[in-house]
């Protein structure tokens, strides 16, 4: 009879397999994947290392390891990613939230805290909803209108809605399907804070993205046209019609785009505007005030 697959043995196999395929963090990946299959945290795997996997667990684990060896992101394999110390459900319809995007949340909080009174906030292209949900959770006395969040993908909005519900902020966010600010009338200036992590990767940069990003994450959340700035231009021009005078725009940008984006912001009558750096010291967020 075959020896049963214990946790220890399964991890040893998976770590070796991923290492042979040249995947980074092979042991860690093996632990995270097995933990997700068994519903255990990583420290539990150590304590329970001599416990056996049943046939289904072993098969499901093997399948995930093989998919990881093809560079599928861990977050899609576990269905989860942490952002702003909160757990978010993710799937291939949505970009996996990145730590640097927390800067958008921080800056939006700063704006909310520094400018008194109720404000209307919209997030464009919400994806998993991580930014909107993090804000709705953090701004507890949220001066207190519901946020609006849009996405062109119905699948993304479904995931975002579920994330909001699981964090208890389902009622604080209204989800709207559509293309940037198009679903809204441009007859009024009504928005106080507009925030987005749009696609901004240029054609040339797309070629250099890691396989795990390029092959698996949604292209329309990443690719911003030839120079990477198609969505940025659209958002700036629509924002210039719908933002109140004195309203704030926060956009995540690519690390090489700061100078060009400041020029664009100026062209669309945003002033003052500045580029904020992330914790890796890279240009990451445009913060601009609509001057009119
Ligand atoms: N920062 C992401 C990446 O380089 C791109 C995100 C985006 O285009 N909004 O993978």
Short mmCIF file of C-alpha atoms and ligand atoms in Angstrom, two decimals:
data_model
loop_
_atom_site.label_atom_id
_atom_site.label_comp_id
_atom_site.label_asym_id
_atom_site.label_seq_id
_atom_site.Cartn_x
_atom_site.Cartn_y
_atom_site.Cartn_z
CA UNK A 1 0.00 0.00 0.00
CA UNK A 2 1.18 3.52 -0.74
CA UNK A 3 2.29 5.65 2.16
CA UNK A 4 -0.24 8.41 2.82
CA UNK A 5 0.68 11.94 1.85
CA UNK A 6 1.37 13.78 5.06
CA UNK A 7 1.55 17.57 5.24
CA UNK A 8 5.32 17.37 5.56
CA UNK A 9 5.71 15.10 2.56
CA UNK A 10 3.29 17.10 0.42
CA UNK A 11 5.17 20.32 1.18
CA UNK A 12 8.49 18.72 0.41
CA UNK A 13 7.20 17.52 -2.95
CA UNK A 14 5.59 20.86 -3.86
CA UNK A 15 8.56 22.97 -2.77
CA UNK A 16 10.90 20.82 -4.84
CA UNK A 17 8.61 20.87 -7.85
CA UNK A 18 8.23 24.66 -7.84
CA UNK A 19 11.96 25.11 -7.28
CA UNK A 20 12.75 22.88 -10.24
CA UNK A 21 10.41 25.06 -12.33
CA UNK A 22 12.32 28.13 -11.15
CA UNK A 23 9.42 29.73 -9.33
CA UNK A 24 10.39 32.28 -6.66
CA UNK A 25 9.48 31.65 -3.01
CA UNK A 26 8.84 27.98 -3.73
CA UNK A 27 8.55 26.80 -0.12
CA UNK A 28 6.37 29.74 0.90
CA UNK A 29 4.11 29.21 -2.11
CA UNK A 30 3.76 25.53 -1.26
CA UNK A 31 2.77 26.40 2.31
CA UNK A 32 0.27 29.07 1.29
CA UNK A 33 -1.36 26.78 -1.26
CA UNK A 34 -1.57 23.81 1.10
CA UNK A 35 -2.86 26.05 3.87
CA UNK A 36 -5.63 27.26 1.59
CA UNK A 37 -6.58 23.73 0.54
CA UNK A 38 -6.72 22.48 4.14
CA UNK A 39 -8.16 25.66 5.63
CA UNK A 40 -5.13 25.99 7.93
CA UNK A 41 -2.75 28.85 8.72
CA UNK A 42 0.93 28.35 7.96
CA UNK A 43 1.95 27.77 11.61
CA UNK A 44 -0.70 25.01 11.83
CA UNK A 45 1.06 23.20 9.01
CA UNK A 46 4.13 22.87 11.21
CA UNK A 47 2.19 21.65 14.21
CA UNK A 48 0.15 19.20 12.15
CA UNK A 49 2.96 18.11 9.83
CA UNK A 50 2.37 14.40 10.33
CA UNK A 51 -1.35 14.63 9.56
CA UNK A 52 -2.39 12.91 6.33
CA UNK A 53 -4.19 14.48 3.40
CA UNK A 54 -7.24 12.68 2.10
CA UNK A 55 -7.44 11.85 -1.61
CA UNK A 56 -9.42 14.94 -2.55
CA UNK A 57 -7.14 17.29 -0.62
CA UNK A 58 -4.09 15.75 -2.24
CA UNK A 59 -5.59 16.05 -5.73
CA UNK A 60 -6.72 19.63 -5.26
CA UNK A 61 -3.32 20.57 -3.85
CA UNK A 62 -1.47 18.90 -6.71
CA UNK A 63 -3.60 20.75 -9.24
CA UNK A 64 -2.86 24.11 -7.62
CA UNK A 65 0.86 23.40 -7.51
CA UNK A 66 0.86 22.51 -11.21
CA UNK A 67 -1.00 25.72 -12.00
CA UNK A 68 1.46 27.74 -9.91
CA UNK A 69 4.26 26.10 -11.89
CA UNK A 70 2.62 27.68 -14.96
CA UNK A 71 2.97 31.04 -13.14
CA UNK A 72 -0.67 31.50 -12.20
CA UNK A 73 -0.73 34.05 -9.37
CA UNK A 74 -1.03 32.65 -5.87
CA UNK A 75 -3.87 35.08 -5.16
CA UNK A 76 -6.01 33.55 -7.93
CA UNK A 77 -5.19 30.06 -6.69
CA UNK A 78 -6.20 30.82 -3.13
CA UNK A 79 -8.91 33.32 -4.16
CA UNK A 80 -7.63 35.80 -1.59
CA UNK A 81 -5.35 38.80 -1.20
CA UNK A 82 -4.67 41.07 1.74
CA UNK A 83 -4.90 44.84 1.24
CA UNK A 84 -5.05 47.51 3.95
CA UNK A 85 -4.87 44.63 6.46
CA UNK A 86 -8.19 43.33 5.16
CA UNK A 87 -8.80 40.10 3.29
CA UNK A 88 -10.23 40.47 -0.21
CA UNK A 89 -11.71 37.88 -2.47
CA UNK A 90 -10.06 37.99 -5.91
CA UNK A 91 -10.54 36.19 -9.22
CA UNK A 92 -9.21 36.60 -12.77
CA UNK A 93 -11.83 39.31 -13.52
CA UNK A 94 -10.05 41.69 -11.15
CA UNK A 95 -6.55 43.03 -10.75
CA UNK A 96 -4.86 41.67 -7.65
CA UNK A 97 -4.58 44.59 -5.19
CA UNK A 98 -0.98 45.83 -4.85
CA UNK A 99 0.54 47.18 -1.64
CA UNK A 100 1.56 50.44 -3.34
CA UNK A 101 -2.11 51.18 -4.07
CA UNK A 102 -2.59 51.70 -0.32
CA UNK A 103 -1.12 55.15 -0.96
CA UNK A 104 -4.35 56.06 -2.78
CA UNK A 105 -6.35 55.12 0.29
CA UNK A 106 -4.03 57.05 2.61
CA UNK A 107 -4.24 60.20 0.52
CA UNK A 108 -8.00 60.00 0.17
CA UNK A 109 -8.22 59.71 3.98
CA UNK A 110 -6.02 62.77 4.31
CA UNK A 111 -8.30 64.75 2.02
CA UNK A 112 -11.38 63.63 3.94
CA UNK A 113 -9.81 64.55 7.25
CA UNK A 114 -8.48 67.94 6.14
CA UNK A 115 -11.53 69.28 4.30
CA UNK A 116 -14.56 69.36 6.62
CA UNK A 117 -18.14 68.62 5.61
CA UNK A 118 -19.88 65.90 3.62
CA UNK A 119 -18.17 64.95 0.40
CA UNK A 120 -19.09 62.94 -2.66
CA UNK A 121 -16.43 60.41 -3.51
CA UNK A 122 -16.25 58.25 -6.62
CA UNK A 123 -13.82 55.50 -7.35
CA UNK A 124 -13.47 54.64 -11.04
CA UNK A 125 -12.51 51.14 -12.16
CA UNK A 126 -12.89 49.62 -8.71
CA UNK A 127 -11.98 46.02 -9.69
CA UNK A 128 -12.07 43.93 -6.51
CA UNK A 129 -13.40 46.98 -4.64
CA UNK A 130 -10.34 46.96 -2.38
CA UNK A 131 -9.80 50.73 -2.42
CA UNK A 132 -13.47 51.64 -1.93
CA UNK A 133 -13.95 49.04 0.80
CA UNK A 134 -10.75 50.07 2.62
CA UNK A 135 -11.96 53.67 2.59
CA UNK A 136 -15.49 52.81 3.64
CA UNK A 137 -14.08 50.78 6.55
CA UNK A 138 -11.61 53.44 7.62
CA UNK A 139 -13.76 56.54 7.34
CA UNK A 140 -16.16 55.41 10.00
CA UNK A 141 -17.99 58.66 10.43
CA UNK A 142 -17.54 59.11 6.74
CA UNK A 143 -19.09 62.55 6.54
CA UNK A 144 -21.37 60.49 5.45
CA UNK A 145 -22.66 60.13 1.99
CA UNK A 146 -22.35 56.70 0.38
CA UNK A 147 -19.42 56.31 -1.97
CA UNK A 148 -19.92 55.51 -5.61
CA UNK A 149 -17.69 53.00 -7.34
CA UNK A 150 -17.74 52.08 -11.01
CA UNK A 151 -16.32 49.35 -13.19
CA UNK A 152 -16.91 48.36 -16.77
CA UNK A 153 -16.84 44.68 -15.85
CA UNK A 154 -19.99 43.12 -14.37
CA UNK A 155 -17.89 40.27 -13.02
CA UNK A 156 -15.65 42.71 -11.18
CA UNK A 157 -18.62 44.51 -9.65
CA UNK A 158 -20.01 41.22 -8.40
CA UNK A 159 -16.71 40.48 -6.65
CA UNK A 160 -16.49 44.05 -5.31
CA UNK A 161 -20.04 43.83 -3.92
CA UNK A 162 -19.23 40.58 -2.17
CA UNK A 163 -16.08 42.08 -0.68
CA UNK A 164 -18.02 45.08 0.61
CA UNK A 165 -20.68 42.82 2.12
CA UNK A 166 -18.12 40.59 3.81
CA UNK A 167 -16.52 43.66 5.41
CA UNK A 168 -19.86 45.02 6.55
CA UNK A 169 -19.84 48.11 4.31
CA UNK A 170 -22.29 46.90 1.67
CA UNK A 171 -24.63 49.79 2.41
CA UNK A 172 -21.95 52.45 2.25
CA UNK A 173 -21.01 51.92 -1.40
CA UNK A 174 -23.14 52.13 -4.52
CA UNK A 175 -21.79 50.15 -7.46
CA UNK A 176 -22.34 51.34 -10.99
CA UNK A 177 -21.43 49.58 -14.20
CA UNK A 178 -19.90 51.78 -16.88
CA UNK A 179 -16.95 53.33 -18.59
CA UNK A 180 -15.13 55.80 -16.30
CA UNK A 181 -17.43 58.80 -15.70
CA UNK A 182 -19.68 58.13 -18.69
CA UNK A 183 -22.61 56.76 -16.65
CA UNK A 184 -22.98 60.19 -15.02
CA UNK A 185 -24.37 63.41 -16.42
CA UNK A 186 -21.81 66.03 -17.28
CA UNK A 187 -24.33 68.83 -16.74
CA UNK A 188 -23.37 69.37 -13.13
CA UNK A 189 -20.20 69.77 -11.22
CA UNK A 190 -20.94 67.46 -8.33
CA UNK A 191 -17.90 65.39 -7.39
CA UNK A 192 -15.65 66.32 -4.44
CA UNK A 193 -13.09 63.53 -4.59
CA UNK A 194 -12.33 61.32 -7.59
CA UNK A 195 -10.00 58.41 -7.16
CA UNK A 196 -8.78 55.68 -9.50
CA UNK A 197 -6.11 53.11 -10.19
CA UNK A 198 -6.56 53.02 -13.97
CA UNK A 199 -4.68 50.85 -16.45
CA UNK A 200 -1.42 52.63 -17.16
CA UNK A 201 1.05 50.09 -18.55
CA UNK A 202 2.42 51.14 -21.95
CA UNK A 203 2.81 48.84 -24.93
CA UNK A 204 6.55 48.59 -24.42
CA UNK A 205 6.21 47.91 -20.69
CA UNK A 206 3.61 45.19 -21.31
CA UNK A 207 6.34 43.07 -22.90
CA UNK A 208 8.42 43.28 -19.74
CA UNK A 209 5.71 42.44 -17.23
CA UNK A 210 6.28 39.19 -15.37
CA UNK A 211 4.40 36.21 -16.87
CA UNK A 212 2.34 35.92 -13.71
CA UNK A 213 0.90 39.39 -14.39
CA UNK A 214 0.88 39.47 -18.19
CA UNK A 215 -0.71 36.10 -18.78
CA UNK A 216 -3.22 36.01 -15.93
CA UNK A 217 -4.37 39.44 -14.80
CA UNK A 218 -7.07 41.28 -16.76
CA UNK A 219 -5.57 43.17 -19.68
CA UNK A 220 -8.11 45.94 -19.46
CA UNK A 221 -7.05 46.67 -15.90
CA UNK A 222 -3.39 46.92 -16.94
CA UNK A 223 -2.92 48.12 -20.49
CA UNK A 224 -3.20 51.87 -21.06
CA UNK A 225 -2.56 52.02 -24.80
CA UNK A 226 0.65 52.79 -26.63
CA UNK A 227 2.04 55.31 -24.14
CA UNK A 228 0.05 53.92 -21.19
CA UNK A 229 -1.92 57.14 -20.77
CA UNK A 230 -5.17 56.52 -22.70
CA UNK A 231 -7.28 55.99 -19.60
CA UNK A 232 -5.54 58.84 -17.76
CA UNK A 233 -6.40 61.27 -20.57
CA UNK A 234 -10.03 60.08 -20.64
CA UNK A 235 -10.37 60.42 -16.89
CA UNK A 236 -8.77 63.88 -16.83
CA UNK A 237 -11.04 65.17 -19.57
CA UNK A 238 -14.22 63.74 -18.02
CA UNK A 239 -13.15 64.88 -14.56
CA UNK A 240 -12.63 68.41 -15.85
CA UNK A 241 -16.36 68.45 -16.69
CA UNK A 242 -17.75 66.89 -13.55
CA UNK A 243 -15.51 67.88 -10.66
CA UNK A 244 -16.47 70.79 -8.43
CA UNK A 245 -14.04 73.69 -8.47
CA UNK A 246 -11.57 72.89 -5.71
CA UNK A 247 -12.28 69.13 -5.89
CA UNK A 248 -9.49 66.57 -5.64
CA UNK A 249 -8.34 63.93 -8.07
CA UNK A 250 -6.13 61.04 -7.01
CA UNK A 251 -4.78 58.74 -9.71
CA UNK A 252 -2.32 55.90 -9.42
CA UNK A 253 0.35 56.22 -12.11
CA UNK A 254 3.35 54.33 -13.45
CA UNK A 255 6.73 55.15 -11.98
CA UNK A 256 8.04 56.77 -15.18
CA UNK A 257 4.94 58.83 -15.96
CA UNK A 258 5.06 61.59 -13.35
CA UNK A 259 6.37 64.45 -15.48
CA UNK A 260 4.12 63.72 -18.44
CA UNK A 261 1.05 63.36 -16.21
CA UNK A 262 1.73 66.66 -14.44
CA UNK A 263 1.75 68.35 -17.85
CA UNK A 264 -1.52 66.65 -18.80
CA UNK A 265 -3.12 67.66 -15.50
CA UNK A 266 -2.12 71.26 -16.12
CA UNK A 267 -3.65 71.13 -19.62
CA UNK A 268 -6.96 70.03 -18.11
CA UNK A 269 -6.89 72.89 -15.56
CA UNK A 270 -5.77 70.95 -12.54
CA UNK A 271 -3.71 73.15 -10.29
CA UNK A 272 -1.95 72.72 -7.94
CA UNK A 273 -0.91 69.19 -8.69
CA UNK A 274 1.86 67.01 -7.39
CA UNK A 275 3.24 63.49 -7.72
CA UNK A 276 3.47 61.44 -4.54
CA UNK A 277 6.00 58.68 -4.05
CA UNK A 278 5.25 55.22 -2.73
CA UNK A 279 7.22 53.50 0.04
CA UNK A 280 9.68 52.16 -2.52
CA UNK A 281 10.44 55.81 -3.41
CA UNK A 282 8.78 55.56 -6.82
CA UNK A 283 6.42 58.10 -8.36
CA UNK A 284 3.01 56.54 -7.76
CA UNK A 285 0.08 58.93 -7.32
CA UNK A 286 -1.06 62.11 -8.99
CA UNK A 287 -2.77 64.40 -6.48
CA UNK A 288 -4.41 67.30 -8.26
CA UNK A 289 -6.96 69.96 -7.45
CA UNK A 290 -9.46 71.05 -10.09
CA UNK A 291 -8.96 74.74 -10.52
CA UNK A 292 -11.54 75.46 -13.22
N1 LIG B 1 1.15 48.31 -10.92
C1 LIG B 1 0.60 47.35 -11.80
C2 LIG B 1 1.70 46.48 -12.42
O1 LIG B 1 2.69 46.98 -12.83
C3 LIG B 1 -0.19 48.03 -12.91
C4 LIG B 1 -1.49 48.47 -12.36
C5 LIG B 1 -2.24 49.32 -13.30
O2 LIG B 1 -2.03 49.37 -14.51
N2 LIG B 1 -3.12 50.05 -12.73
O3 LIG B 1 1.57 45.29 -12.47
#
